[in-house]
Short mmCIF file of C-alpha atoms (C1' of nucleotides) in Angstrom, two decimals:
data_model
loop_
_atom_site.label_atom_id
_atom_site.label_comp_id
_atom_site.label_asym_id
_atom_site.label_seq_id
_atom_site.Cartn_x
_atom_site.Cartn_y
_atom_site.Cartn_z
CA MET H 566 0.00 0.00 0.00
CA LYS H 567 1.28 3.46 -0.87
CA TRP H 568 2.74 5.60 1.91
CA VAL H 569 1.61 9.21 1.47
CA TYR H 570 2.13 12.42 3.41
CA ILE H 571 -0.91 14.26 4.65
CA GLU H 572 0.01 17.43 2.72
CA ASP H 573 -0.33 15.40 -0.51
CA ILE H 574 -3.53 13.65 0.47
CA ALA H 575 -5.80 15.31 -2.11
CA ALA H 576 -4.01 13.42 -4.90
CA SER H 577 -4.98 10.12 -3.27
CA LYS H 578 -8.71 10.73 -3.13
CA ASP H 579 -10.71 7.47 -3.21
CA GLN H 580 -7.53 5.40 -2.96
CA GLU H 581 -6.26 3.11 -0.25
CA VAL H 582 -3.14 4.56 1.36
CA GLU H 583 -0.86 4.32 4.34
CA ILE H 584 -0.30 7.25 6.73
CA ARG H 585 2.63 7.09 9.13
CA GLY H 586 2.59 9.38 12.10
CA TRP H 587 1.63 10.13 15.67
CA VAL H 588 -1.67 10.40 17.54
CA TYR H 589 -2.51 14.09 17.86
CA ASN H 590 -5.81 13.50 19.60
CA LYS H 591 -8.61 10.97 19.67
CA ARG H 592 -12.31 11.03 20.43
CA SER H 593 -14.97 8.43 20.62
CA SER H 594 -18.71 8.39 20.46
CA GLY H 595 -20.08 4.89 20.95
CA LYS H 596 -19.89 3.03 17.67
CA ILE H 597 -17.75 5.62 15.91
CA ARG H 598 -14.24 6.66 16.86
CA PHE H 599 -11.88 9.36 15.59
CA ILE H 600 -8.10 9.56 15.50
CA LEU H 601 -6.35 12.78 14.59
CA ILE H 602 -3.02 11.69 13.16
CA ARG H 603 -0.17 14.09 12.43
CA ASP H 604 2.75 13.14 10.23
CA GLY H 605 4.80 16.33 10.28
CA THR H 606 3.19 17.71 7.15
CA GLY H 607 -0.35 18.04 8.45
CA ILE H 608 -3.12 16.59 10.55
CA LEU H 609 -5.70 14.14 9.23
CA GLN H 610 -8.77 12.67 10.84
CA GLY H 611 -9.23 8.94 10.66
CA THR H 612 -12.54 7.25 11.50
CA ILE H 613 -13.45 3.76 12.64
CA TYR H 614 -17.01 2.57 12.64
CA SER H 615 -18.20 -0.71 14.06
CA THR H 616 -21.38 -2.17 15.49
CA GLU H 617 -19.38 -4.52 17.68
CA LYS H 618 -18.11 -2.95 20.86
CA ASP H 619 -15.02 -5.11 21.07
CA SER H 620 -13.96 -5.29 17.44
CA PRO H 621 -10.16 -5.69 16.97
CA LEU H 622 -9.83 -2.15 15.59
CA PHE H 623 -11.66 -0.67 18.57
CA LYS H 624 -9.35 -2.57 20.90
CA LYS H 625 -6.31 -1.08 19.18
CA PHE H 626 -7.92 2.35 19.22
CA ASP H 627 -8.48 2.11 22.95
CA GLU H 628 -4.81 1.32 23.55
CA LEU H 629 -3.63 4.48 21.80
CA THR H 630 -2.39 7.40 23.87
CA GLN H 631 -1.53 10.93 22.77
CA GLU H 632 1.65 10.91 20.61
CA SER H 633 1.74 7.13 20.19
CA SER H 634 3.40 6.31 16.89
CA LEU H 635 1.45 4.28 14.36
CA ILE H 636 0.68 3.44 10.77
CA LEU H 637 -2.90 3.83 9.59
CA ARG H 638 -4.15 2.15 6.44
CA GLY H 639 -7.42 2.94 4.77
CA LEU H 640 -9.42 4.79 2.17
CA ILE H 641 -9.11 8.55 1.60
CA ARG H 642 -12.53 10.15 1.27
CA GLU H 643 -13.64 13.71 0.82
CA ASP H 644 -15.79 14.72 3.80
CA LYS H 645 -16.91 18.21 4.74
CA ARG H 646 -17.28 17.25 8.39
CA ALA H 647 -13.56 16.52 8.71
CA PRO H 648 -11.24 19.39 9.74
CA ALA H 649 -9.03 18.99 6.64
CA GLY H 650 -11.83 18.33 4.15
CA PHE H 651 -10.49 14.81 3.71
CA GLU H 652 -10.79 11.85 5.96
CA LEU H 653 -9.34 8.39 6.27
CA SER H 654 -11.66 5.39 6.71
CA ILE H 655 -9.37 3.24 8.81
CA LYS H 656 -9.07 -0.42 7.82
CA ASP H 657 -5.93 -1.22 9.80
CA ILE H 658 -3.98 0.24 12.71
CA GLU H 659 -0.36 -0.81 13.12
CA ILE H 660 0.94 0.37 16.46
CA ILE H 661 4.65 1.16 16.52
CA GLN H 662 4.94 2.44 20.06
CA ILE H 663 2.45 3.29 22.78
CA ALA H 664 3.56 6.65 24.15
CA GLU H 665 3.90 7.24 27.87
CA GLU H 666 1.62 9.88 29.33
CA TYR H 667 2.43 12.93 27.21
CA PRO H 668 3.22 16.02 29.27
CA ILE H 669 1.80 18.57 26.81
CA SER H 670 -1.98 18.30 26.81
CA PRO H 671 -4.17 20.16 24.31
CA LYS H 672 -4.98 22.69 27.04
CA GLU H 673 -2.97 25.69 28.15
CA HIS H 674 0.51 25.60 29.66
CA GLY H 675 2.91 28.14 31.10
CA ILE H 676 5.93 29.27 29.15
CA SER H 677 8.55 27.89 31.52
CA PHE H 678 6.98 24.43 31.37
CA LEU H 679 6.80 24.55 27.58
CA MET H 680 10.40 25.71 27.28
CA GLU H 681 11.53 22.82 29.42
CA TYR H 682 9.73 20.52 26.97
CA ARG H 683 10.84 22.43 23.87
CA HIS H 684 11.84 19.12 22.22
CA LEU H 685 8.19 18.03 22.40
CA TRP H 686 6.58 21.47 22.11
CA LEU H 687 7.85 21.58 18.51
CA ARG H 688 5.06 19.12 17.66
CA SER H 689 2.33 21.59 18.66
CA GLN H 690 0.49 23.33 15.87
CA LYS H 691 1.56 26.92 16.42
CA GLN H 692 5.22 26.08 17.00
CA HIS H 693 5.07 23.87 13.95
CA ALA H 694 3.60 26.72 11.89
CA VAL H 695 6.29 29.21 12.95
CA LEU H 696 9.10 26.81 12.09
CA GLN H 697 7.44 25.85 8.84
CA ILE H 698 7.55 29.53 7.89
CA ARG H 699 11.17 29.60 9.05
CA THR H 700 12.19 27.03 6.47
CA GLU H 701 10.44 29.02 3.73
CA LEU H 702 12.04 32.25 4.98
CA ILE H 703 15.52 30.76 4.81
CA LYS H 704 14.83 29.38 1.34
CA ALA H 705 13.50 32.78 0.20
CA ILE H 706 16.60 34.55 1.50
CA ARG H 707 18.89 32.16 -0.35
CA ASP H 708 16.84 32.37 -3.54
CA PHE H 709 16.89 36.16 -3.39
CA PHE H 710 20.68 36.35 -3.31
CA ASP H 711 21.31 33.38 -5.59
CA ASN H 712 18.96 34.84 -8.22
CA LYS H 713 20.83 38.13 -8.09
CA GLY H 714 24.15 36.43 -8.77
CA PHE H 715 25.53 36.63 -5.25
CA ARG H 716 28.10 33.97 -4.31
CA ASN H 717 27.47 32.14 -1.06
CA MET H 718 30.79 32.35 0.80
CA ASP H 719 30.40 31.19 4.35
CA THR H 720 32.70 32.65 6.95
CA PRO H 721 34.34 30.92 9.94
CA ILE H 722 32.57 30.41 13.22
CA LEU H 723 35.82 29.99 15.16
CA THR H 724 37.74 33.24 14.92
CA PRO H 725 41.17 34.14 16.25
CA SER H 726 40.48 37.44 17.95
CA ALA H 727 37.88 39.75 19.28
CA CYS H 728 37.34 41.10 15.79
CA GLU H 729 34.59 43.44 16.82
CA GLY H 730 36.43 44.52 19.92
CA THR H 731 33.32 45.85 21.58
CA THR H 732 30.76 43.24 22.49
CA THR H 733 31.09 40.17 24.62
CA LEU H 734 32.38 37.05 22.95
CA PHE H 735 32.27 33.39 23.82
CA GLU H 736 35.78 32.14 24.35
CA THR H 737 36.90 28.61 23.69
CA GLU H 738 40.13 26.63 23.47
CA TYR H 739 41.76 26.18 20.09
CA PHE H 740 44.58 23.71 20.79
CA ASP H 741 47.19 25.92 22.45
CA GLN H 742 45.43 29.16 21.52
CA LYS H 743 42.20 30.95 22.36
CA ALA H 744 39.40 31.19 19.85
CA TYR H 745 36.10 33.08 19.87
CA LEU H 746 32.71 32.20 18.44
CA SER H 747 31.82 34.49 15.58
CA GLN H 748 29.57 37.49 16.12
CA SER H 749 29.48 38.38 12.45
CA GLY H 750 31.00 37.25 9.19
CA GLN H 751 31.36 40.78 7.93
CA LEU H 752 35.12 41.27 8.02
CA TYR H 753 35.65 38.02 6.15
CA ASN H 754 32.84 38.97 3.78
CA GLU H 755 34.82 42.04 2.80
CA ALA H 756 37.64 39.75 1.72
CA THR H 757 35.39 37.41 -0.28
CA ALA H 758 33.57 40.39 -1.82
CA ALA H 759 36.90 41.61 -3.23
CA ALA H 760 37.38 38.13 -4.67
CA PHE H 761 33.84 37.50 -5.99
CA GLY H 762 32.24 40.94 -6.36
CA LYS H 763 29.03 40.22 -4.48
CA VAL H 764 28.77 37.63 -1.75
CA TYR H 765 26.71 36.58 1.21
CA CYS H 766 27.32 34.44 4.23
CA PHE H 767 24.56 32.74 6.15
CA GLY H 768 25.14 31.13 9.48
CA PRO H 769 24.83 31.21 13.23
CA THR H 770 26.32 34.01 15.30
CA PHE H 771 26.97 34.12 19.01
CA ARG H 772 26.75 36.99 21.43
CA ALA H 773 27.58 36.61 25.08
CA GLU H 774 25.60 39.72 26.04
CA LYS H 775 23.52 39.48 29.16
CA SER H 776 20.44 40.61 27.33
CA LYS H 777 17.14 39.56 28.79
CA THR H 778 14.55 40.81 26.35
CA ARG H 779 12.03 39.35 23.94
CA LYS H 780 14.20 40.43 20.99
CA HIS H 781 17.53 38.83 21.86
CA LEU H 782 18.94 35.36 21.45
CA ILE H 783 22.43 34.30 22.52
CA GLU H 784 22.76 32.21 19.34
CA PHE H 785 20.97 33.42 16.24
CA TRP H 786 21.16 33.20 12.46
CA MET H 787 22.16 36.04 10.26
CA VAL H 788 22.49 36.54 6.53
CA GLU H 789 25.12 39.07 5.55
CA PRO H 790 25.55 40.31 1.98
CA GLU H 791 28.59 42.37 1.01
CA VAL H 792 28.96 44.16 -2.32
CA ALA H 793 32.15 45.64 -3.77
CA PHE H 794 31.68 49.12 -5.27
CA ALA H 795 28.30 49.54 -3.54
CA THR H 796 27.45 52.70 -1.62
CA LEU H 797 25.07 53.25 1.28
CA ASP H 798 22.20 54.01 -1.10
CA ASP H 799 22.86 50.82 -3.06
CA ILE H 800 22.56 48.59 -0.03
CA ILE H 801 19.52 50.41 1.35
CA GLU H 802 17.85 49.48 -1.92
CA LEU H 803 19.12 45.93 -1.57
CA SER H 804 17.59 45.80 1.92
CA GLU H 805 14.23 46.97 0.61
CA ASP H 806 14.31 44.43 -2.20
CA LEU H 807 15.21 41.62 0.18
CA ILE H 808 12.48 42.41 2.70
CA THR H 809 9.76 42.86 0.10
CA TYR H 810 10.81 39.64 -1.65
CA ILE H 811 10.68 37.67 1.59
CA ILE H 812 7.28 39.03 2.59
CA GLU H 813 5.80 38.33 -0.82
CA ARG H 814 7.08 34.74 -0.75
CA ILE H 815 5.74 33.98 2.72
CA LEU H 816 2.36 35.52 1.92
CA GLU H 817 2.22 33.31 -1.14
CA LYS H 818 3.55 30.05 0.32
CA ASN H 819 2.49 30.08 3.96
CA LYS H 820 -1.19 31.08 4.00
CA LYS H 821 -2.07 28.02 6.04
CA GLU H 822 0.58 28.67 8.67
CA LEU H 823 -0.21 32.39 8.96
CA ASP H 824 -3.81 31.36 9.44
CA ILE H 825 -2.94 28.92 12.24
CA LEU H 826 -0.98 31.73 13.88
CA GLU H 827 -3.99 34.06 13.45
CA ARG H 828 -1.64 36.58 11.83
CA ASP H 829 -3.45 39.56 10.33
CA THR H 830 -1.68 39.73 6.95
CA GLU H 831 -2.91 43.20 6.01
CA PRO H 832 0.10 44.99 7.62
CA LEU H 833 2.41 42.64 5.66
CA GLU H 834 0.58 43.10 2.38
CA ARG H 835 1.22 46.86 2.35
CA ILE H 836 4.99 46.41 2.65
CA LYS H 837 6.20 47.64 -0.74
CA LYS H 838 9.14 49.73 -1.89
CA PRO H 839 10.21 52.37 -1.09
CA PHE H 840 10.56 52.37 2.68
CA PRO H 841 10.66 55.69 4.49
CA ARG H 842 14.22 56.92 5.03
CA VAL H 843 15.12 59.25 7.86
CA THR H 844 18.48 60.33 9.19
CA TYR H 845 19.39 59.79 12.80
CA GLU H 846 18.96 63.50 13.46
CA GLU H 847 15.55 63.63 11.77
CA ALA H 848 14.49 60.59 13.79
CA LEU H 849 15.72 62.31 16.95
CA ALA H 850 13.46 65.29 16.25
CA GLN H 851 10.48 62.99 15.65
CA LEU H 852 11.19 61.08 18.84
CA LYS H 853 11.43 64.23 20.94
CA GLU H 854 8.13 65.41 19.52
CA LYS H 855 6.59 62.16 20.77
CA GLY H 856 8.00 62.74 24.23
CA SER H 857 11.25 60.77 24.15
CA LYS H 858 14.12 62.12 26.26
CA ILE H 859 16.79 60.72 23.96
CA GLU H 860 19.80 63.04 23.44
CA TRP H 861 22.11 63.38 20.44
CA GLY H 862 24.77 60.69 20.59
CA GLU H 863 22.61 58.08 22.31
CA ASP H 864 21.62 54.88 20.61
CA PHE H 865 17.96 53.95 20.27
CA GLY H 866 16.52 51.80 23.03
CA SER H 867 13.42 49.71 22.63
CA PRO H 868 11.07 52.60 23.63
CA GLU H 869 12.54 54.64 20.73
CA GLU H 870 12.17 51.74 18.30
CA ASN H 871 8.55 51.38 19.37
CA ILE H 872 7.81 55.07 18.76
CA MET H 873 9.36 54.87 15.28
CA SER H 874 7.17 51.93 14.36
CA GLU H 875 4.11 53.81 15.59
CA ILE H 876 4.96 56.68 13.22
CA TYR H 877 5.44 54.46 10.15
CA ASP H 878 3.41 51.46 8.99
CA LYS H 879 6.32 50.07 6.94
CA PRO H 880 9.87 49.20 7.89
CA VAL H 881 11.86 52.41 8.27
CA CYS H 882 15.49 53.01 7.29
CA ILE H 883 17.48 55.16 9.69
CA THR H 884 20.80 56.47 8.40
CA HIS H 885 23.71 58.75 9.33
CA PHE H 886 24.34 57.78 12.94
CA PRO H 887 26.90 59.46 15.19
CA ALA H 888 30.21 57.71 14.54
CA LYS H 889 30.86 57.06 18.21
CA ILE H 890 27.87 54.74 18.67
CA LYS H 891 28.72 52.63 15.63
CA ALA H 892 31.50 50.20 14.70
CA PHE H 893 35.03 51.33 13.81
CA TYR H 894 34.83 50.28 10.16
CA MET H 895 31.88 52.50 9.21
CA GLN H 896 32.57 55.07 6.48
CA PRO H 897 32.23 58.65 7.77
CA ASP H 898 30.03 61.09 5.87
CA MET H 899 32.31 63.42 3.89
CA GLU H 900 30.27 66.52 4.81
CA ARG H 901 29.68 65.53 8.43
CA PRO H 902 32.68 63.51 9.67
CA ASP H 903 30.96 62.99 13.04
CA LEU H 904 28.32 60.88 11.25
CA VAL H 905 28.71 57.52 9.51
CA LEU H 906 27.09 56.07 6.40
CA GLY H 907 25.26 53.35 8.26
CA VAL H 908 21.69 52.14 8.07
CA ASP H 909 19.41 50.36 10.50
CA VAL H 910 16.15 49.00 9.16
CA LEU H 911 13.51 48.86 11.86
CA ALA H 912 10.59 46.48 11.37
CA SER H 913 7.02 47.72 11.57
CA GLU H 914 4.68 46.75 14.42
CA GLY H 915 7.38 47.27 17.06
CA TYR H 916 9.66 44.39 16.12
CA GLY H 917 12.86 46.40 16.29
CA GLU H 918 16.01 46.26 14.24
CA LEU H 919 15.93 43.74 11.39
CA ILE H 920 18.97 44.99 9.53
CA GLY H 921 22.15 46.82 10.46
CA GLY H 922 24.72 47.75 7.87
CA GLY H 923 26.34 50.44 5.83
CA GLN H 924 29.31 51.53 3.80
CA ARG H 925 32.74 50.40 5.02
CA ILE H 926 35.90 52.49 5.22
CA HIS H 927 38.05 51.80 2.17
CA ASP H 928 40.85 54.25 2.88
CA SER H 929 43.79 52.52 4.47
CA GLY H 930 45.03 55.47 6.55
CA LEU H 931 41.57 56.31 7.87
CA LEU H 932 40.91 52.69 8.85
CA GLU H 933 44.21 52.52 10.71
CA ARG H 934 43.36 55.70 12.62
CA LYS H 935 39.95 54.27 13.55
CA ILE H 936 41.47 51.04 14.81
CA LYS H 937 43.73 53.11 17.05
CA GLU H 938 40.83 55.37 18.14
CA PHE H 939 38.72 52.34 19.16
CA ASN H 940 41.71 50.83 21.04
CA LEU H 941 41.77 47.66 18.94
CA PRO H 942 44.87 45.48 18.63
CA LYS H 943 46.34 46.39 15.23
CA GLU H 944 48.06 42.99 14.79
CA ASP H 945 44.69 41.24 14.70
CA TYR H 946 43.59 43.40 11.79
CA ALA H 947 46.67 43.01 9.57
CA TRP H 948 44.82 40.88 7.01
CA TYR H 949 41.81 43.23 7.13
CA LEU H 950 44.06 46.23 6.43
CA ASP H 951 45.58 44.29 3.51
CA LEU H 952 42.20 44.55 1.78
CA ARG H 953 42.75 48.33 1.67
CA LYS H 954 46.23 47.98 0.19
CA TYR H 955 45.45 45.81 -2.80
CA GLY H 956 42.79 47.39 -4.97
CA SER H 957 40.64 48.97 -2.31
CA VAL H 958 37.17 50.04 -3.44
CA PRO H 959 34.13 51.52 -1.71
CA HIS H 960 31.95 48.63 -0.54
CA SER H 961 28.90 48.09 1.57
CA GLY H 962 26.87 45.36 3.20
CA PHE H 963 24.45 44.52 5.95
CA GLY H 964 23.27 41.79 8.25
CA LEU H 965 19.68 40.61 8.58
CA GLY H 966 18.63 38.66 11.66
CA VAL H 967 16.55 35.63 10.69
CA GLU H 968 14.78 35.20 14.03
CA ARG H 969 13.83 38.88 14.34
CA THR H 970 12.44 38.79 10.82
CA LEU H 971 10.52 35.60 11.51
CA SER H 972 9.11 36.92 14.81
CA TRP H 973 7.87 39.96 12.97
CA ILE H 974 6.31 38.03 10.08
CA CYS H 975 4.59 35.62 12.47
CA LYS H 976 3.89 38.38 14.99
CA ILE H 977 4.94 36.16 17.86
CA LYS H 978 5.44 37.69 21.27
CA HIS H 979 8.93 36.40 21.97
CA ILE H 980 11.91 35.56 19.77
CA ARG H 981 12.45 32.28 21.64
CA GLU H 982 9.72 30.66 19.51
CA SER H 983 11.42 31.55 16.22
CA ILE H 984 14.19 28.92 16.37
CA PRO H 985 13.83 25.20 17.13
CA PHE H 986 16.11 25.30 20.18
CA PRO H 987 16.66 28.83 21.46
CA ARG H 988 19.77 29.68 23.46
CA LEU H 989 18.76 32.24 26.06
CA LEU H 990 20.51 34.04 28.89
CA TYR H 991 21.61 31.31 31.36
CA LYS H 992 19.40 28.75 29.61
CA ILE H 993 20.91 26.04 27.45
CA TYR H 994 18.42 23.18 27.94
CA PRO H 995 17.12 21.28 26.06
"C1'" U A 439 23.07 43.76 36.65
"C1'" C A 440 18.53 46.51 38.38
"C1'" C A 441 13.04 46.97 39.13
"C1'" U A 442 8.21 44.46 39.49
"C1'" C A 443 5.33 40.05 39.93
"C1'" G A 444 5.12 34.94 40.86
"C1'" G A 445 6.36 29.47 42.67
"C1'" U A 446 0.02 25.03 45.77
"C1'" A A 447 -1.82 17.76 42.21
"C1'" G A 448 1.40 15.84 35.71
"C1'" C A 449 -0.64 20.95 33.63
"C1'" U A 450 -3.55 25.80 34.39
"C1'" C A 451 -5.15 27.97 38.64
"C1'" A A 452 -8.34 28.77 43.51
"C1'" A A 453 -8.04 28.67 48.91
"C1'" U A 454 -12.00 35.18 52.60
"C1'" U A 455 -9.09 37.97 58.68
"C1'" G A 456 -3.60 33.05 60.14
"C1'" G A 457 -8.34 28.06 61.33
"C1'" C A 458 -10.70 20.94 57.37
"C1'" A A 459 -5.65 21.99 50.81
"C1'" G A 460 -9.89 22.53 46.24
"C1'" A A 461 -11.56 22.91 40.86
"C1'" G A 462 -10.89 22.38 35.57
"C1'" C A 463 -7.77 19.86 32.18
"C1'" G A 464 -4.71 15.51 31.60
"C1'" G A 465 -4.57 9.95 33.56
"C1'" G A 466 -7.76 5.49 34.87
"C1'" U A 467 -12.85 3.03 34.64
"C1'" G A 468 -17.72 3.00 32.44
"C1'" G A 469 -21.37 5.28 28.83
"C1'" C A 470 -22.61 7.51 24.07
"C1'" U A 471 -23.40 6.38 15.81
"C1'" G A 472 -20.16 12.41 13.36
"C1'" U A 473 -16.71 14.04 17.18
"C1'" U A 474 -14.01 19.12 16.14
"C1'" A A 475 -9.33 21.44 22.70
"C1'" A A 476 -16.16 16.47 22.06
"C1'" C A 477 -19.58 15.35 25.98
"C1'" C A 478 -21.68 12.67 30.67
"C1'" A A 479 -20.72 9.72 35.29
"C1'" C A 480 -17.27 7.69 38.67
"C1'" U A 481 -12.11 7.47 40.32
"C1'" A A 482 -6.83 7.87 41.73
"C1'" G A 483 -3.60 11.91 42.35
"C1'" G A 484 -0.29 16.82 47.57
"C1'" U A 485 7.01 17.11 51.39
"C1'" U A 486 2.11 24.12 49.18
"C1'" G A 487 10.20 26.00 45.66
"C1'" U A 488 14.26 25.30 49.85
"C1'" A A 489 16.06 26.43 54.85
"C1'" G A 490 14.98 28.82 59.22
"C1'" G A 491 11.66 31.92 62.38
"C1'" U A 492 6.87 34.00 64.76
"C1'" U A 493 2.24 31.50 66.54
"C1'" C A 494 -2.13 27.17 70.20
"C1'" G A 495 -2.27 26.84 64.82
"C1'" A A 496 1.25 29.01 58.63
"C1'" G A 497 -0.26 27.76 51.58
"C1'" U A 498 -1.24 32.60 54.03
"C1'" C A 499 3.06 36.58 58.39
"C1'" C A 500 8.85 37.50 58.86
"C1'" U A 501 14.23 36.48 57.15
"C1'" A A 502 17.61 34.31 53.73
"C1'" C A 503 18.34 31.60 49.47
"C1'" C A 504 16.85 29.00 44.77
"C1'" C A 505 13.93 29.01 40.35
"C1'" G A 506 10.68 31.36 36.72
"C1'" A A 507 8.09 35.44 34.13
"C1'" G A 508 7.51 40.65 32.54
"C1'" G A 509 10.20 45.16 31.88
"C1'" A A 510 14.73 48.17 31.83
"C1'" G A 511 19.79 48.26 30.92
"C1'" C A 512 23.49 45.94 28.04
"C1'" C A 513 23.54 45.14 22.64
"C1'" A A 514 27.43 46.72 14.61
#
RNA sequence: UCCUCGGUAGCUCAAUUGGCAGAGCGGGUGGCUGUUAACCACUAGGUUGUAGGUUCGAGUCCUACCCGAGGAGCCA
């Protein structure tokens, strides 16, 4: 008998098939019994009908517990009464394992309990929907860059020095040396961009910051494009194109999942180019008008990000930040050397920074001065400075956080649900 | 790291002024011919986070600690 996945069930209408999966729920009503089976691709209702109370099928049905694994065989029928529109008339139940009492019942649970059972919580419908969208999101990101001729050049996770210099790194042993888990592939991207023109890296990044918010993960995934000869304006446009492409794809491919998540898609549907662009100083004026006490030279906190997303109903690009609050490699504005050609793209609906990036310094002398100014060990940046000696060109890039983007698209309350196994402050289980 | 709130059955929660520790869900048993987180009846299930203190008596009050949540800060 043919083994089919529930997502493909329509093609097997009026045929006898085999469904392999787990008991999602079961109900009985005298002579008729229902099994909801999930197989990872969907949930299907199977029915058993018998006039005999102790028929062999009923006996097997009665043994089943929530999440028991089994193979059902039977006829696929169209039936309006079934949740999926199709139903399986069960002719045979093959039990693989009877599950022990499953801790996650179909009723409500607290977050700390669910997080402790994250390995099982993944089976629940909403978690499943979020992660289903995640796989489409990652595919869309790759397609976007691949279709534009970008080369995927992944960068190392183990790095020799505190390349960023500023934020907290995870340290590990590397034979007789120290190594650090990567916080960004950007510096290496600049090298591959000079070799391949336009590149992107896509991988996990690690930040040992003691952040305890709904927007931060200790380990998260980031896609970072880098383009030789590109200016700030070029990569702002690239950011807009990427975000609109992603949104369009998810709206097209993940209707079912967005529906399960009860996501109002209207705010996503209006996300089209161009996005509003404001400079840091213009944003500051808008924020003060709305009552913020932020002063020039301060970075935006989450109250400021929230105000910005109240003002605009699309992602907003903020540019020209004070140099002192941004990284050492950011290209200063020629007319205002105290500002840098950086851009942060803030999501709508209060989801904070999706993208951070900008134009990089390509002048060798200036970069050396900045390294000194930021008190960074020059030896560690010898190879990076080489890139400015051998055919240096203006170049720009950015990083987009996958989990922030996914949280926003799914409108979930906390970023911890946007990755199968979140690493959170002090929490590394399961 | 700071502020606020919380920790009672497997889960979600209740317990009046300090006075018998309780309900729903889940589990078990039985019933029901179309259920949709089914429903109905019965039933088992407790070191009230830990340690100490006040009191005739503490889930409730006090002290310390542990754990969790929300927020802030931190954060290319």
